[in-house]
């Protein structure tokens, strides 16, 4: 008789916590549907969904904008060439001569730029996803034996090649700062 009741008691004890934990799970799940609940999974998936729909939205709008402005096929081929033109326009004032090579093949991922520094040194630069580097010491010349480092920007590349470039660039910056100062005073 004793054995039986203690067994029964034990059974109750074992079931009690289970009910508790189940009800606490339910309540936390209910909280989870509110923002800031402590049911992590409920909260997460909800947040992920909103992120995902936001992502979809933004990528769609980008694609629409692009197709309005330009025809993909066409610009793709000229991509690096356009990039190269922009590079040239950026620093033309600080070198003697600079232009995108007409004789070397331009592809969508590589373009070549000829530059003559104010020291009268000529270089052929390769522009690619990896950056810019010197590939020849004459216009339109690509020498496969030259192993020059890539530079992230045309500024740092010319900075290493041409002291006169550095000076011209520095002077231009100073002039710009002066002009800004004048503007500020007027």
mmCIF file of C-alpha atoms in Angstrom:
data_model
loop_
_atom_site.group_PDB
_atom_site.id
_atom_site.type_symbol
_atom_site.label_atom_id
_atom_site.label_comp_id
_atom_site.label_asym_id
_atom_site.label_seq_id
_atom_site.Cartn_x
_atom_site.Cartn_y
_atom_site.Cartn_z
ATOM 1 C CA UNK A 1 0.000 0.000 0.000
ATOM 2 C CA UNK A 2 2.757 2.402 0.955
ATOM 3 C CA UNK A 3 4.754 1.494 -2.099
ATOM 4 C CA UNK A 4 1.802 2.174 -4.318
ATOM 5 C CA UNK A 5 1.012 5.650 -2.984
ATOM 6 C CA UNK A 6 4.629 6.765 -3.119
ATOM 7 C CA UNK A 7 4.717 5.557 -6.702
ATOM 8 C CA UNK A 8 1.561 7.551 -7.462
ATOM 9 C CA UNK A 9 3.024 10.610 -5.780
ATOM 10 C CA UNK A 10 6.172 10.242 -7.817
ATOM 11 C CA UNK A 11 4.116 10.102 -10.977
ATOM 12 C CA UNK A 12 2.428 13.396 -10.130
ATOM 13 C CA UNK A 13 5.751 15.040 -9.435
ATOM 14 C CA UNK A 14 7.028 13.923 -12.763
ATOM 15 C CA UNK A 15 4.000 15.223 -14.632
ATOM 16 C CA UNK A 16 3.804 18.546 -12.875
ATOM 17 C CA UNK A 17 6.986 20.095 -14.250
ATOM 18 C CA UNK A 18 6.106 18.897 -17.693
ATOM 19 C CA UNK A 19 2.865 20.803 -17.653
ATOM 20 C CA UNK A 20 4.683 23.822 -16.348
ATOM 21 C CA UNK A 21 7.280 23.770 -19.053
ATOM 22 C CA UNK A 22 4.658 23.194 -21.705
ATOM 23 C CA UNK A 23 2.612 26.138 -20.539
ATOM 24 C CA UNK A 24 5.677 28.343 -20.295
ATOM 25 C CA UNK A 25 6.565 27.347 -23.845
ATOM 26 C CA UNK A 26 3.102 28.287 -24.988
ATOM 27 C CA UNK A 27 3.260 31.645 -23.244
ATOM 28 C CA UNK A 28 6.704 32.405 -24.629
ATOM 29 C CA UNK A 29 5.533 31.431 -28.096
ATOM 30 C CA UNK A 30 2.627 33.827 -27.696
ATOM 31 C CA UNK A 31 5.068 36.511 -26.622
ATOM 32 C CA UNK A 32 7.198 35.618 -29.606
ATOM 33 C CA UNK A 33 4.538 36.847 -31.959
ATOM 34 C CA UNK A 34 4.844 40.257 -30.333
ATOM 35 C CA UNK A 35 8.078 42.049 -31.156
ATOM 36 C CA UNK A 36 10.764 41.286 -28.631
ATOM 37 C CA UNK A 37 9.418 37.981 -27.409
ATOM 38 C CA UNK A 38 11.870 35.540 -25.921
ATOM 39 C CA UNK A 39 10.872 32.722 -28.241
ATOM 40 C CA UNK A 40 13.926 33.061 -30.410
ATOM 41 C CA UNK A 41 12.775 30.982 -33.325
ATOM 42 C CA UNK A 42 9.463 32.785 -33.684
ATOM 43 C CA UNK A 43 11.179 36.104 -33.605
ATOM 44 C CA UNK A 44 13.946 35.192 -36.010
ATOM 45 C CA UNK A 45 11.938 33.774 -38.844
ATOM 46 C CA UNK A 46 9.684 36.774 -38.722
ATOM 47 C CA UNK A 47 12.648 39.145 -38.909
ATOM 48 C CA UNK A 48 14.227 37.115 -41.675
ATOM 49 C CA UNK A 49 11.079 37.277 -43.757
ATOM 50 C CA UNK A 50 10.956 41.049 -43.588
ATOM 51 C CA UNK A 51 14.644 41.288 -44.490
ATOM 52 C CA UNK A 52 14.106 38.968 -47.377
ATOM 53 C CA UNK A 53 11.162 40.847 -48.813
ATOM 54 C CA UNK A 54 13.124 44.074 -48.390
ATOM 55 C CA UNK A 55 16.018 42.535 -50.266
ATOM 56 C CA UNK A 56 13.779 41.425 -53.086
ATOM 57 C CA UNK A 57 12.286 44.860 -53.288
ATOM 58 C CA UNK A 58 15.569 46.693 -53.510
ATOM 59 C CA UNK A 59 17.071 44.386 -56.106
ATOM 60 C CA UNK A 60 13.951 44.691 -58.249
ATOM 61 C CA UNK A 61 14.006 48.451 -58.188
ATOM 62 C CA UNK A 62 17.667 48.485 -59.122
ATOM 63 C CA UNK A 63 17.048 46.283 -62.130
ATOM 64 C CA UNK A 64 14.177 48.471 -63.275
ATOM 65 C CA UNK A 65 16.247 51.624 -62.977
ATOM 66 C CA UNK A 66 19.076 50.081 -64.941
ATOM 67 C CA UNK A 67 16.922 48.888 -67.796
ATOM 68 C CA UNK A 68 15.300 52.311 -68.061
ATOM 69 C CA UNK A 69 18.658 54.014 -68.439
ATOM 70 C CA UNK A 70 20.517 51.627 -70.634
ATOM 71 C CA UNK A 71 20.444 48.524 -72.692
ATOM 72 C CA UNK A 72 22.493 45.917 -70.794
ATOM 73 C CA UNK A 73 24.092 44.225 -73.770
ATOM 74 C CA UNK A 74 25.591 47.421 -75.099
ATOM 75 C CA UNK A 75 27.035 48.846 -71.913
ATOM 76 C CA UNK A 76 28.429 45.534 -70.769
ATOM 77 C CA UNK A 77 30.979 45.438 -73.554
ATOM 78 C CA UNK A 78 32.049 49.012 -72.997
ATOM 79 C CA UNK A 79 32.087 48.736 -69.254
ATOM 80 C CA UNK A 80 35.842 48.865 -68.671
ATOM 81 C CA UNK A 81 36.272 51.352 -71.468
ATOM 82 C CA UNK A 82 33.863 53.723 -69.721
ATOM 83 C CA UNK A 83 35.711 53.120 -66.498
ATOM 84 C CA UNK A 84 38.996 53.873 -68.247
ATOM 85 C CA UNK A 85 37.604 57.103 -69.720
ATOM 86 C CA UNK A 86 36.563 58.170 -66.229
ATOM 87 C CA UNK A 87 40.046 57.392 -64.885
ATOM 88 C CA UNK A 88 41.629 59.491 -67.638
ATOM 89 C CA UNK A 89 39.308 62.438 -67.023
ATOM 90 C CA UNK A 90 40.108 62.301 -63.324
ATOM 91 C CA UNK A 91 43.852 62.875 -63.590
ATOM 92 C CA UNK A 92 44.453 64.304 -67.061
ATOM 93 C CA UNK A 93 45.268 67.718 -65.568
ATOM 94 C CA UNK A 94 48.271 66.300 -63.680
ATOM 95 C CA UNK A 95 50.001 64.450 -66.541
ATOM 96 C CA UNK A 96 51.278 65.446 -69.997
ATOM 97 C CA UNK A 97 49.126 63.102 -71.995
ATOM 98 C CA UNK A 98 46.652 60.347 -71.234
ATOM 99 C CA UNK A 99 44.068 58.454 -73.275
ATOM 100 C CA UNK A 100 42.410 55.089 -73.559
ATOM 101 C CA UNK A 101 44.312 52.879 -75.988
ATOM 102 C CA UNK A 102 42.636 52.539 -79.374
ATOM 103 C CA UNK A 103 44.849 49.780 -80.726
ATOM 104 C CA UNK A 104 44.802 47.392 -77.759
ATOM 105 C CA UNK A 105 41.638 45.339 -77.469
ATOM 106 C CA UNK A 106 39.138 46.550 -74.872
ATOM 107 C CA UNK A 107 36.980 43.858 -73.353
ATOM 108 C CA UNK A 108 34.310 44.088 -70.709
ATOM 109 C CA UNK A 109 36.842 43.313 -67.979
ATOM 110 C CA UNK A 110 40.091 44.850 -69.252
ATOM 111 C CA UNK A 111 41.012 48.183 -70.803
ATOM 112 C CA UNK A 112 44.373 49.776 -71.524
ATOM 113 C CA UNK A 113 45.338 53.377 -70.834
ATOM 114 C CA UNK A 114 48.348 55.197 -72.272
ATOM 115 C CA UNK A 115 49.869 57.822 -70.036
ATOM 116 C CA UNK A 116 52.780 60.187 -70.436
ATOM 117 C CA UNK A 117 53.875 61.796 -67.194
ATOM 118 C CA UNK A 118 55.167 65.329 -66.939
ATOM 119 C CA UNK A 119 58.642 63.812 -66.732
ATOM 120 C CA UNK A 120 58.064 62.617 -70.317
ATOM 121 C CA UNK A 121 57.937 58.974 -69.312
ATOM 122 C CA UNK A 122 55.440 56.842 -71.192
ATOM 123 C CA UNK A 123 53.515 53.953 -69.741
ATOM 124 C CA UNK A 124 50.813 51.583 -70.789
ATOM 125 C CA UNK A 125 48.440 50.772 -67.944
ATOM 126 C CA UNK A 126 46.081 47.855 -67.639
ATOM 127 C CA UNK A 127 42.753 48.504 -65.934
ATOM 128 C CA UNK A 128 40.851 45.475 -64.669
ATOM 129 C CA UNK A 129 38.752 44.319 -61.728
ATOM 130 C CA UNK A 130 41.987 43.820 -59.800
ATOM 131 C CA UNK A 131 42.977 47.456 -60.206
ATOM 132 C CA UNK A 132 45.563 49.266 -62.303
ATOM 133 C CA UNK A 133 49.112 48.292 -63.135
ATOM 134 C CA UNK A 134 51.897 49.160 -65.540
ATOM 135 C CA UNK A 135 52.146 46.618 -68.369
ATOM 136 C CA UNK A 136 54.478 48.483 -70.716
ATOM 137 C CA UNK A 137 56.922 51.381 -70.970
ATOM 138 C CA UNK A 138 55.598 52.760 -74.249
ATOM 139 C CA UNK A 139 52.142 53.572 -75.609
ATOM 140 C CA UNK A 140 50.072 50.535 -76.596
ATOM 141 C CA UNK A 141 52.705 48.127 -75.354
ATOM 142 C CA UNK A 142 51.950 45.097 -73.224
ATOM 143 C CA UNK A 143 54.990 43.242 -71.959
ATOM 144 C CA UNK A 144 54.037 39.938 -70.350
ATOM 145 C CA UNK A 145 57.362 39.799 -68.502
ATOM 146 C CA UNK A 146 56.608 42.877 -66.438
ATOM 147 C CA UNK A 147 55.376 41.934 -62.990
ATOM 148 C CA UNK A 148 54.206 45.196 -61.484
ATOM 149 C CA UNK A 149 51.936 45.437 -58.466
ATOM 150 C CA UNK A 150 48.272 46.341 -58.791
ATOM 151 C CA UNK A 151 47.133 49.685 -57.443
ATOM 152 C CA UNK A 152 43.570 50.190 -56.290
ATOM 153 C CA UNK A 153 43.433 53.717 -57.692
ATOM 154 C CA UNK A 154 45.035 55.695 -60.498
ATOM 155 C CA UNK A 155 46.101 58.194 -57.827
ATOM 156 C CA UNK A 156 48.342 55.778 -55.964
ATOM 157 C CA UNK A 157 49.738 54.392 -59.222
ATOM 158 C CA UNK A 158 50.714 57.805 -60.596
ATOM 159 C CA UNK A 159 51.919 58.811 -57.163
ATOM 160 C CA UNK A 160 54.605 56.134 -57.408
ATOM 161 C CA UNK A 161 55.485 56.912 -61.060
ATOM 162 C CA UNK A 162 55.534 60.681 -61.191
ATOM 163 C CA UNK A 163 56.689 63.216 -58.608
ATOM 164 C CA UNK A 164 55.370 65.944 -60.914
ATOM 165 C CA UNK A 165 51.952 64.298 -60.828
ATOM 166 C CA UNK A 166 52.049 64.367 -57.041
ATOM 167 C CA UNK A 167 52.995 68.031 -57.098
ATOM 168 C CA UNK A 168 50.313 68.956 -59.634
ATOM 169 C CA UNK A 169 47.718 67.026 -57.707
ATOM 170 C CA UNK A 170 48.783 68.604 -54.437
ATOM 171 C CA UNK A 171 48.691 72.079 -55.961
ATOM 172 C CA UNK A 172 45.249 71.448 -57.395
ATOM 173 C CA UNK A 173 44.053 70.361 -53.969
ATOM 174 C CA UNK A 174 45.518 73.465 -52.388
ATOM 175 C CA UNK A 175 43.871 75.663 -54.992
ATOM 176 C CA UNK A 176 40.572 73.953 -54.362
ATOM 177 C CA UNK A 177 40.926 74.462 -50.627
ATOM 178 C CA UNK A 178 41.770 78.126 -51.165
ATOM 179 C CA UNK A 179 38.706 78.517 -53.371
ATOM 180 C CA UNK A 180 36.565 76.904 -50.687
ATOM 181 C CA UNK A 181 38.017 79.251 -48.105
ATOM 182 C CA UNK A 182 37.219 82.243 -50.342
ATOM 183 C CA UNK A 183 33.676 80.950 -50.741
ATOM 184 C CA UNK A 184 33.367 80.580 -47.009
ATOM 185 C CA UNK A 185 34.443 84.188 -46.440
ATOM 186 C CA UNK A 186 32.251 85.805 -49.078
#
